[in-house]
Amino acid sequence: MALAVLAGAAAVWAFSGVKLVADASALGRVESQPFAGSLVSVRARSASGRAIPLVVSHGRLTPRAQVASGEQISLSVVVRRPGWESWALGAERHETLTVETPVAKVVNRWVVAHGTRAEVRFDTPVNRISVTDAAVSGRTVTLPAKTPAGSVNLASAARPWEKLGAPVRVTWFPQSERPVALVSPGPNTSANPLTPIRLTFSVPISRALGDQRPTLVPAVSGHWTTADDHTLLFAPSGAGAPFDSEVAVHFPSPFVVADPTGTDAHVATSLRLKIAPASFLRLQQLLAQEGYLPLDWTPAHADVPRTMRSELAAAVYPPRGQFHWAYSQTPHELEALWKAGEPNEITRGAVMMFEDEHHLAVDGIAGPRVWREMLADAAAGKRRTAGYSYVYVHRDVPQLMTLWHNGSIVLTSPGNTGVPAAPTALGTWPVFEHIPVGRMSGANPDGSHYNDPGIRWISYFHGGEALHAFNRASFGTPQSLGCVELPLDAAAKVWPYTPIGTLVTIEN
């Protein structure tokens, strides 16, 4: 009799079990034996303790809302045993299980396209992906390859109740007997001087290049790094390549070279990349911000960050903004010279002043060295504080010279311009030579020569024409050989205000 009772108890124990097990389609599954009892509660929590609502159907536990792929989730169930067995086994049974939601991983990130299709393989069946018009079939996803080559960020979910996972970049290449190198920026586009050069190969870098690396001609400061085993990246440093130039990238062996979409694919041992020219508008913006113009410039939005990379990018694609005159009382002669975004004498004079102050050759042309120094000043937040001067001379009698500085007239003085046989030319020019004392020589209208040493306070602005002191009995009438002659005290006062780049206007 005792043996029969024990045998019955053993049978109840054996057929009253409850287990939480993994499931191929759900978060988990509850397996119940015939005498298990009734399911009281089912709970799921994330690793952070967040409750996850569940749907229970045929023992399968599925989230009501989508959860992340690769997320750890703890499942727990409580089963109430029947009264006739609870006295022996306890009123409730608790089971727990920790699962990790599945992650569909791309097996082949670099794909050879077949016509208009590129097949991407995963390590587990996929439920859906982020790319529209793609066909999903088990572990294979077929992308519509609308261009011969291309890249796409592909996010996937292995289950219907999962969110799309982190995107993975997949690149496809045209079929070729040789390795294919997709180049960014493309050979027919232009980039700013610090734009990285990205080479994405259809085969691993070790197979494409061995231990060699491409070379740049002319040399550009920077270094090559491997972004992954198919992608090589050149990051320029410093100021990068010069504006409006070409850089040749030489390969150690021939490749099929194309832009990122596979356009213009051809076999080559090198390629040429174009560096964009700097914007003339941005030149004016920087000259204004750095105190070389009689205008200020205000950006429409946030100003360019003070880094060389940001300044170089802005030099190619200037930000929007507004110029406005820095002084309320600006001579109309000076205002008439200004043109935003176009060459003009105000800008040329400002460049010459910048060149002189930075000990560069003074030619009024914003070449590579000017840009390098100007961008460095912008990144450092440097600004010229000496103010802005302008000289204008009326050729009508009585002839007058006016010196204007920072919104005010500093000096008006009679002066002498050229005689009818050697008139002072009308127009506006920047001062190109600035010397306290020098010798002036040349030819008189009758063909004889003059040679005058010890001329004081000279500012040359147009050929041999200059502002300078000269000893005359009177001033205010044409008496010179083209220069603007001033009394000694007036010339001495004007000279400090007329450094290289200062504009001088001769008008009637």
Coordinates of C-alpha atoms in Angstrom, one line a residue:
M1 CA 0.0 0.0 0.0
A2 CA 2.8 2.5 1.0
L3 CA 4.5 1.7 -2.3
A4 CA 1.4 2.5 -4.3
V5 CA 1.1 5.9 -2.5
L6 CA 4.7 6.7 -3.3
A7 CA 4.3 5.7 -6.9
G8 CA 1.2 8.0 -7.2
A9 CA 3.0 10.9 -5.7
A10 CA 5.9 10.4 -8.1
A11 CA 3.5 10.4 -11.0
V12 CA 1.9 13.7 -9.9
W13 CA 5.4 15.2 -9.5
A14 CA 6.4 14.0 -12.9
F15 CA 3.3 15.4 -14.7
S16 CA 3.0 18.7 -12.8
G17 CA 6.1 20.5 -14.2
V18 CA 6.3 23.9 -15.9
K19 CA 9.2 25.1 -17.9
L20 CA 10.2 28.3 -19.7
V21 CA 12.1 27.5 -22.8
A22 CA 13.5 29.5 -25.8
D23 CA 11.3 29.7 -28.9
A24 CA 12.1 30.1 -32.6
S25 CA 9.5 32.8 -33.2
A26 CA 8.6 34.2 -29.8
L27 CA 10.5 35.6 -26.8
G28 CA 9.9 32.3 -25.0
R29 CA 7.5 29.5 -24.5
V30 CA 5.8 28.0 -21.5
E31 CA 5.7 24.2 -21.5
S32 CA 3.2 22.8 -19.0
Q33 CA 2.6 19.2 -18.0
P34 CA -0.9 17.8 -17.5
F35 CA -1.1 18.4 -13.8
A36 CA 0.8 21.8 -13.9
G37 CA -2.2 23.8 -12.8
S38 CA -3.2 27.3 -14.1
L39 CA -1.0 30.1 -15.3
V40 CA -1.4 33.0 -12.9
S41 CA 1.0 35.6 -14.2
V42 CA 3.6 36.2 -17.0
R43 CA 6.1 39.1 -16.7
A44 CA 9.0 40.4 -18.9
R45 CA 11.5 43.0 -17.9
S46 CA 14.4 44.6 -19.7
A47 CA 17.9 44.7 -18.3
S48 CA 17.1 48.2 -17.0
G49 CA 14.0 46.9 -15.2
R50 CA 11.5 48.3 -17.7
A51 CA 8.3 46.2 -17.8
I52 CA 7.5 44.8 -21.3
P53 CA 3.8 43.9 -21.9
L54 CA 3.3 40.4 -23.3
V55 CA 0.8 38.5 -25.4
V56 CA 0.4 34.8 -24.4
S57 CA -0.9 32.6 -27.2
H58 CA -0.6 28.8 -27.1
G59 CA 2.1 29.1 -24.5
R60 CA 4.2 31.5 -26.6
L61 CA 5.2 34.9 -25.1
T62 CA 5.4 37.7 -27.6
P63 CA 5.9 41.5 -26.8
R64 CA 2.9 43.7 -27.4
A65 CA 5.2 46.6 -28.6
Q66 CA 8.4 46.2 -30.5
V67 CA 11.6 45.7 -28.6
A68 CA 15.2 46.2 -29.7
S69 CA 17.2 43.4 -31.3
G70 CA 20.1 42.1 -29.2
E71 CA 18.2 43.2 -26.0
Q72 CA 18.4 41.0 -22.9
I73 CA 15.0 40.3 -21.4
S74 CA 14.1 38.4 -18.2
L75 CA 10.9 36.3 -18.4
S76 CA 9.1 34.9 -15.3
V77 CA 5.9 32.9 -14.9
V78 CA 3.8 31.9 -11.9
V79 CA 1.6 28.8 -12.0
R80 CA -0.9 27.9 -9.3
R81 CA -1.1 24.2 -8.7
P82 CA -4.4 22.4 -8.1
G83 CA -5.6 22.1 -4.5
W84 CA -5.2 18.3 -4.4
E85 CA -1.5 18.6 -5.1
S86 CA -0.6 22.0 -3.6
W87 CA -0.5 20.3 -0.1
A88 CA 2.5 18.2 -1.3
L89 CA 4.3 20.4 -3.9
G90 CA 3.4 24.0 -2.8
A91 CA 0.6 26.3 -3.9
E92 CA 2.7 28.0 -6.7
R93 CA 5.5 27.2 -9.0
H94 CA 7.9 30.0 -10.3
E95 CA 10.0 29.7 -13.4
T96 CA 12.4 32.3 -14.9
L97 CA 14.4 32.6 -18.2
T98 CA 16.7 35.2 -19.6
V99 CA 16.7 35.5 -23.3
E100 CA 18.5 37.8 -25.8
T101 CA 16.4 39.0 -28.8
P102 CA 17.9 37.8 -32.1
V103 CA 20.2 40.0 -34.2
A104 CA 20.3 39.5 -38.0
K105 CA 23.9 40.1 -39.0
V106 CA 25.1 40.9 -42.5
V107 CA 27.5 38.3 -43.8
N108 CA 28.7 40.1 -47.0
R109 CA 28.9 43.9 -46.7
W110 CA 30.7 44.1 -50.1
V111 CA 28.6 42.7 -52.9
V112 CA 29.2 42.2 -56.6
A113 CA 26.0 43.3 -58.4
H114 CA 24.3 41.1 -61.0
G115 CA 22.7 43.4 -63.4
T116 CA 20.1 45.4 -61.4
R117 CA 20.3 43.2 -58.3
A118 CA 22.6 43.0 -55.4
E119 CA 22.1 40.1 -53.0
V120 CA 23.0 40.6 -49.3
R121 CA 23.2 37.5 -47.1
F122 CA 22.4 37.4 -43.3
D123 CA 23.4 34.8 -40.7
T124 CA 19.8 34.2 -39.7
P125 CA 16.4 34.6 -41.5
V126 CA 15.2 38.2 -41.7
N127 CA 11.7 39.5 -41.2
R128 CA 12.0 43.0 -42.7
I129 CA 14.6 45.6 -43.6
S130 CA 14.8 49.4 -43.9
V131 CA 15.3 49.6 -47.6
T132 CA 12.1 50.0 -49.7
D133 CA 11.7 47.9 -52.8
A134 CA 14.1 45.2 -51.5
A135 CA 13.0 41.6 -51.6
V136 CA 13.4 39.5 -48.4
S137 CA 13.6 35.7 -48.7
G138 CA 14.9 33.9 -45.6
R139 CA 18.5 34.8 -45.1
T140 CA 18.8 36.6 -48.4
V141 CA 17.9 40.2 -49.2
T142 CA 17.9 41.4 -52.8
L143 CA 18.6 45.2 -53.1
P144 CA 17.5 47.0 -56.3
A145 CA 20.8 48.2 -57.7
K146 CA 19.7 51.3 -59.6
T147 CA 23.3 52.4 -60.3
P148 CA 26.3 50.2 -61.3
A149 CA 27.7 50.8 -57.8
G150 CA 26.4 52.2 -54.6
S151 CA 26.1 52.1 -50.9
V152 CA 23.1 51.9 -48.5
N153 CA 22.6 51.8 -44.8
L154 CA 20.7 48.6 -44.2
A155 CA 18.9 48.0 -40.9
S156 CA 17.1 44.7 -40.3
A157 CA 14.8 42.9 -37.8
A158 CA 14.8 39.2 -37.4
R159 CA 11.3 39.0 -35.8
P160 CA 8.1 41.0 -36.5
W161 CA 8.0 42.1 -32.8
E162 CA 11.6 43.7 -33.1
K163 CA 12.6 47.2 -33.9
L164 CA 15.0 47.6 -36.8
G165 CA 18.5 47.2 -35.5
A166 CA 21.6 49.4 -36.0
P167 CA 22.2 50.1 -39.7
V168 CA 25.1 48.5 -41.5
R169 CA 26.6 50.1 -44.6
V170 CA 26.5 47.7 -47.5
T171 CA 28.3 48.5 -50.8
W172 CA 27.9 46.9 -54.2
F173 CA 30.2 47.0 -57.1
P174 CA 29.9 46.3 -60.8
Q175 CA 31.2 43.0 -62.1
S176 CA 34.9 43.2 -63.2
E177 CA 37.9 41.0 -63.7
R178 CA 40.0 43.5 -61.9
P179 CA 39.5 44.9 -58.3
V180 CA 37.1 47.9 -58.3
A181 CA 37.9 51.1 -56.3
L182 CA 35.1 53.5 -55.6
V183 CA 36.5 56.9 -55.0
S184 CA 34.9 59.7 -52.9
P185 CA 34.9 62.5 -53.8
G186 CA 34.5 61.3 -57.3
P187 CA 36.9 62.2 -60.1
N188 CA 34.5 64.7 -61.7
T189 CA 33.5 66.5 -58.5
S190 CA 35.4 69.1 -56.4
A191 CA 36.0 69.2 -52.7
N192 CA 37.3 71.5 -50.1
P193 CA 41.0 71.2 -49.1
L194 CA 40.3 69.0 -46.0
T195 CA 37.8 66.7 -47.5
P196 CA 38.9 63.1 -46.8
I197 CA 39.7 60.8 -49.7
R198 CA 37.8 57.5 -49.4
L199 CA 38.7 54.4 -51.4
T200 CA 36.4 51.5 -51.1
F201 CA 37.7 48.3 -52.8
S202 CA 35.7 45.3 -54.0
V203 CA 38.3 43.1 -52.5
P204 CA 40.1 43.3 -49.1
I205 CA 42.8 46.0 -49.0
S206 CA 45.5 43.4 -48.3
R207 CA 44.7 41.8 -51.6
A208 CA 44.3 45.0 -53.5
L209 CA 47.4 46.9 -52.3
G210 CA 49.4 44.5 -50.2
D211 CA 51.4 46.6 -47.7
Q212 CA 51.6 49.6 -50.1
R213 CA 49.6 52.7 -50.0
P214 CA 48.6 55.2 -52.7
T215 CA 50.7 58.4 -53.1
L216 CA 49.5 61.9 -53.5
V217 CA 51.1 64.4 -56.0
P218 CA 51.7 67.1 -55.1
A219 CA 52.2 65.9 -51.5
V220 CA 49.5 66.8 -49.1
S221 CA 50.0 66.6 -45.3
G222 CA 47.9 63.9 -43.7
H223 CA 47.8 60.1 -43.3
W224 CA 46.1 57.0 -44.5
T225 CA 44.0 54.9 -42.2
T226 CA 41.9 51.7 -42.7
A227 CA 38.2 52.3 -41.9
D228 CA 37.6 48.6 -42.3
D229 CA 39.3 45.8 -44.3
H230 CA 37.8 47.1 -47.6
T231 CA 38.0 50.9 -47.0
L232 CA 41.1 53.1 -47.0
L233 CA 40.8 56.7 -45.9
F234 CA 43.2 59.7 -46.4
A235 CA 42.6 62.4 -43.8
P236 CA 44.3 65.7 -44.9
S237 CA 45.8 67.7 -42.0
G238 CA 46.8 71.4 -41.5
A239 CA 45.3 73.5 -44.3
G240 CA 45.1 70.5 -46.7
A241 CA 45.5 70.8 -50.4
P242 CA 45.6 74.3 -52.0
F243 CA 42.4 75.8 -53.2
D244 CA 41.6 75.5 -57.0
S245 CA 44.2 72.8 -57.5
E246 CA 44.4 69.2 -58.7
V247 CA 45.7 66.3 -56.6
A248 CA 46.8 63.1 -58.3
V249 CA 46.3 59.8 -56.4
H250 CA 48.7 57.1 -57.8
F251 CA 48.0 53.4 -57.2
P252 CA 50.7 50.7 -57.1
S253 CA 48.7 48.6 -59.7
P254 CA 45.8 49.1 -62.1
F255 CA 42.3 49.2 -60.8
V256 CA 38.8 49.8 -62.2
V257 CA 38.2 53.3 -60.8
A258 CA 34.8 54.9 -60.5
D259 CA 32.8 57.4 -58.4
P260 CA 30.6 56.0 -55.6
T261 CA 27.8 55.3 -58.0
G262 CA 30.0 53.5 -60.5
T263 CA 29.9 56.3 -63.1
D264 CA 32.7 56.5 -65.6
A265 CA 34.3 53.2 -64.5
H266 CA 37.7 52.8 -66.2
V267 CA 41.0 51.0 -65.7
A268 CA 43.6 53.4 -64.3
T269 CA 46.8 53.5 -62.2
S270 CA 46.0 57.0 -61.0
L271 CA 43.1 59.5 -60.7
R272 CA 42.9 63.3 -60.4
L273 CA 40.8 65.0 -57.7
K274 CA 39.8 68.6 -58.0
I275 CA 40.1 71.0 -55.0
A276 CA 37.5 73.7 -55.2
P277 CA 38.4 77.3 -55.5
A278 CA 37.9 79.6 -52.5
S279 CA 34.9 81.9 -52.7
F280 CA 35.5 85.6 -53.3
L281 CA 32.4 86.3 -51.2
R282 CA 34.0 84.5 -48.2
L283 CA 37.2 86.4 -48.7
Q284 CA 35.2 89.6 -48.2
Q285 CA 33.4 88.2 -45.2
L286 CA 36.7 87.4 -43.5
L287 CA 38.3 90.7 -44.4
A288 CA 35.3 92.4 -42.8
Q289 CA 35.4 90.2 -39.7
E290 CA 39.1 90.7 -39.3
G291 CA 39.0 94.5 -39.5
Y292 CA 40.3 95.2 -43.0
L293 CA 37.2 96.7 -44.6
P294 CA 35.1 99.7 -43.8
L295 CA 32.2 97.2 -43.5
D296 CA 31.1 94.7 -41.0
W297 CA 29.5 91.3 -41.8
T298 CA 26.9 89.5 -39.7
P299 CA 26.0 85.8 -40.4
A300 CA 22.4 85.0 -40.9
H301 CA 22.7 82.1 -38.5
A302 CA 25.4 80.9 -36.1
D303 CA 28.9 82.0 -37.1
V304 CA 31.4 79.5 -38.5
P305 CA 33.1 77.5 -35.7
R306 CA 36.7 78.7 -35.1
T307 CA 38.4 75.6 -36.4
M308 CA 40.5 75.3 -39.5
R309 CA 38.3 72.5 -40.8
S310 CA 35.1 74.6 -40.5
E311 CA 36.8 77.7 -41.9
L312 CA 38.1 75.8 -45.0
A313 CA 34.6 74.4 -45.6
A314 CA 33.1 77.9 -45.3
A315 CA 35.7 79.2 -47.7
V316 CA 34.3 77.0 -50.4
Y317 CA 30.6 77.3 -49.4
P318 CA 30.3 80.7 -47.8
P319 CA 27.5 81.1 -45.2
R320 CA 24.7 83.5 -45.7
G321 CA 24.8 86.9 -44.0
Q322 CA 24.7 90.6 -44.4
F323 CA 27.3 93.4 -45.0
H324 CA 26.7 96.8 -43.5
W325 CA 28.8 99.9 -43.3
A326 CA 30.8 100.1 -40.1
Y327 CA 30.6 103.9 -39.9
S328 CA 27.6 106.2 -40.1
Q329 CA 29.5 109.0 -41.9
T330 CA 31.2 107.2 -44.9
P331 CA 32.2 109.2 -47.9
H332 CA 29.9 108.5 -50.9
E333 CA 33.0 108.1 -53.1
L334 CA 34.0 105.1 -50.9
E335 CA 30.5 103.6 -50.8
A336 CA 30.3 103.7 -54.6
L337 CA 33.3 101.4 -54.9
W338 CA 31.8 98.5 -52.9
K339 CA 30.3 95.4 -54.6
A340 CA 29.6 92.3 -52.4
G341 CA 30.8 89.1 -54.1
E342 CA 32.6 90.9 -56.9
P343 CA 36.2 92.2 -57.3
N344 CA 36.6 95.9 -56.4
E345 CA 39.3 98.3 -55.2
I346 CA 38.1 98.2 -51.6
T347 CA 38.7 94.5 -51.5
R348 CA 42.0 94.7 -53.4
G349 CA 43.3 97.3 -51.0
A350 CA 42.2 95.2 -48.0
V351 CA 44.1 92.2 -49.4
M352 CA 47.2 94.3 -49.9
M353 CA 47.0 95.6 -46.4
F354 CA 46.6 92.1 -45.1
E355 CA 49.6 90.9 -47.1
D356 CA 51.8 93.7 -45.9
E357 CA 50.9 93.2 -42.2
H358 CA 51.6 89.4 -42.6
H359 CA 54.9 90.0 -44.3
L360 CA 53.7 88.5 -47.6
A361 CA 54.4 89.6 -51.2
V362 CA 52.0 92.5 -51.8
D363 CA 50.2 92.0 -55.1
G364 CA 46.5 92.3 -54.0
I365 CA 45.8 88.7 -55.0
A366 CA 44.4 86.2 -52.5
G367 CA 46.7 83.3 -53.2
P368 CA 47.3 80.2 -51.2
R369 CA 49.5 81.9 -48.6
V370 CA 47.0 84.7 -48.1
W371 CA 44.2 82.2 -47.6
R372 CA 46.3 80.1 -45.2
E373 CA 47.1 83.1 -43.0
M374 CA 43.6 84.6 -43.2
L375 CA 42.0 81.3 -42.2
A376 CA 44.4 80.9 -39.4
D377 CA 43.6 84.3 -38.1
A378 CA 39.9 83.5 -38.4
A379 CA 40.3 80.3 -36.4
A380 CA 42.2 82.2 -33.8
G381 CA 39.7 85.0 -33.6
K382 CA 42.3 87.7 -34.5
R383 CA 41.1 91.2 -35.6
R384 CA 42.9 94.3 -36.8
T385 CA 42.2 97.3 -34.6
A386 CA 44.0 100.1 -36.4
G387 CA 40.8 101.3 -38.1
Y388 CA 40.1 102.3 -41.7
S389 CA 41.5 105.3 -43.6
Y390 CA 40.5 106.8 -47.0
V391 CA 42.0 109.7 -48.9
Y392 CA 40.1 111.6 -51.7
V393 CA 41.5 114.5 -53.7
H394 CA 39.5 117.0 -55.7
R395 CA 41.2 118.0 -58.9
D396 CA 39.0 121.1 -59.4
V397 CA 40.6 124.4 -58.2
P398 CA 40.9 125.0 -55.4
Q399 CA 42.4 121.5 -55.2
L400 CA 41.8 119.8 -51.8
M401 CA 43.0 116.6 -50.1
T402 CA 40.7 115.0 -47.5
L403 CA 41.7 112.4 -45.0
W404 CA 38.9 110.3 -43.6
H405 CA 39.4 107.8 -40.8
N406 CA 36.9 105.6 -38.8
G407 CA 33.9 107.7 -39.6
S408 CA 35.4 111.2 -39.2
I409 CA 37.3 113.7 -41.3
V410 CA 40.8 114.0 -39.8
L411 CA 42.3 116.6 -42.1
T412 CA 41.5 118.7 -45.1
S413 CA 44.4 120.4 -46.8
P414 CA 45.1 122.2 -50.1
G415 CA 47.3 120.2 -52.4
N416 CA 48.7 120.3 -55.9
T417 CA 47.9 117.8 -58.6
G418 CA 49.6 117.4 -62.0
V419 CA 49.9 120.1 -64.6
P420 CA 48.0 119.7 -67.9
A421 CA 51.0 118.2 -69.6
A422 CA 51.3 115.6 -66.8
P423 CA 47.9 115.3 -65.2
T424 CA 47.1 113.2 -62.1
A425 CA 44.9 110.3 -63.4
L426 CA 41.3 110.1 -62.3
G427 CA 40.4 106.9 -60.4
T428 CA 40.9 105.0 -57.2
W429 CA 44.0 103.0 -56.3
P430 CA 45.5 101.4 -53.1
V431 CA 48.8 102.6 -51.7
F432 CA 51.5 100.1 -52.7
E433 CA 54.6 101.7 -51.3
H434 CA 54.9 103.7 -48.1
I435 CA 58.2 105.3 -47.2
P436 CA 59.1 108.2 -44.8
V437 CA 61.8 109.7 -47.0
G438 CA 63.0 108.9 -50.5
R439 CA 64.4 110.1 -53.8
M440 CA 62.0 110.9 -56.7
S441 CA 63.3 111.1 -60.2
G442 CA 61.9 111.0 -63.8
A443 CA 61.3 113.0 -66.9
N444 CA 59.8 116.5 -67.2
P445 CA 57.2 117.3 -69.9
D446 CA 60.0 119.0 -72.0
G447 CA 62.1 115.9 -71.9
S448 CA 64.6 117.0 -69.3
H449 CA 65.1 114.9 -66.1
Y450 CA 64.6 115.7 -62.5
N451 CA 66.2 114.0 -59.5
D452 CA 64.9 115.2 -56.1
P453 CA 66.4 113.6 -53.0
G454 CA 65.0 113.9 -49.5
I455 CA 61.3 113.9 -50.4
R456 CA 59.3 113.3 -47.2
W457 CA 56.2 111.2 -46.3
I458 CA 55.7 109.3 -49.6
S459 CA 52.7 107.1 -50.3
Y460 CA 52.8 105.7 -53.9
F461 CA 49.3 104.7 -55.1
H462 CA 49.4 104.7 -59.0
G463 CA 52.6 104.1 -61.0
G464 CA 54.9 107.1 -60.1
E465 CA 52.0 109.1 -58.6
A466 CA 52.2 109.5 -54.8
L467 CA 51.0 111.6 -51.9
H468 CA 54.0 113.4 -50.5
A469 CA 55.4 116.6 -49.0
F470 CA 56.9 119.2 -51.3
N471 CA 58.2 122.8 -50.8
R472 CA 56.0 125.1 -52.8
A473 CA 55.1 128.8 -52.5
S474 CA 51.4 127.9 -52.7
F475 CA 49.0 125.0 -52.8
G476 CA 45.6 124.3 -54.4
T477 CA 46.5 124.5 -58.1
P478 CA 48.0 122.1 -60.7
Q479 CA 51.8 122.3 -60.2
S480 CA 53.2 118.7 -59.9
L481 CA 54.2 116.1 -62.5
G482 CA 51.3 113.8 -61.5
C483 CA 51.7 113.5 -57.7
V484 CA 49.6 115.0 -55.0
E485 CA 51.9 117.5 -53.3
L486 CA 51.1 118.5 -49.8
P487 CA 52.5 121.0 -47.3
L488 CA 55.1 119.4 -45.0
D489 CA 52.9 119.5 -41.9
A490 CA 49.8 118.1 -43.7
A491 CA 51.9 115.4 -45.4
A492 CA 53.4 114.4 -42.0
K493 CA 49.9 114.1 -40.5
V494 CA 48.5 112.1 -43.4
W495 CA 51.4 109.6 -43.8
P496 CA 50.7 107.5 -40.6
Y497 CA 47.1 107.0 -41.9
T498 CA 48.1 105.7 -45.3
P499 CA 49.8 102.3 -44.9
I500 CA 49.9 99.9 -47.8
G501 CA 46.4 99.1 -49.0
T502 CA 44.9 102.5 -48.1
L503 CA 42.7 103.7 -51.0
V504 CA 43.3 107.1 -52.7
T505 CA 40.6 108.5 -55.0
I506 CA 41.4 111.3 -57.5
E507 CA 38.2 113.0 -58.7
N508 CA 37.2 116.3 -60.3

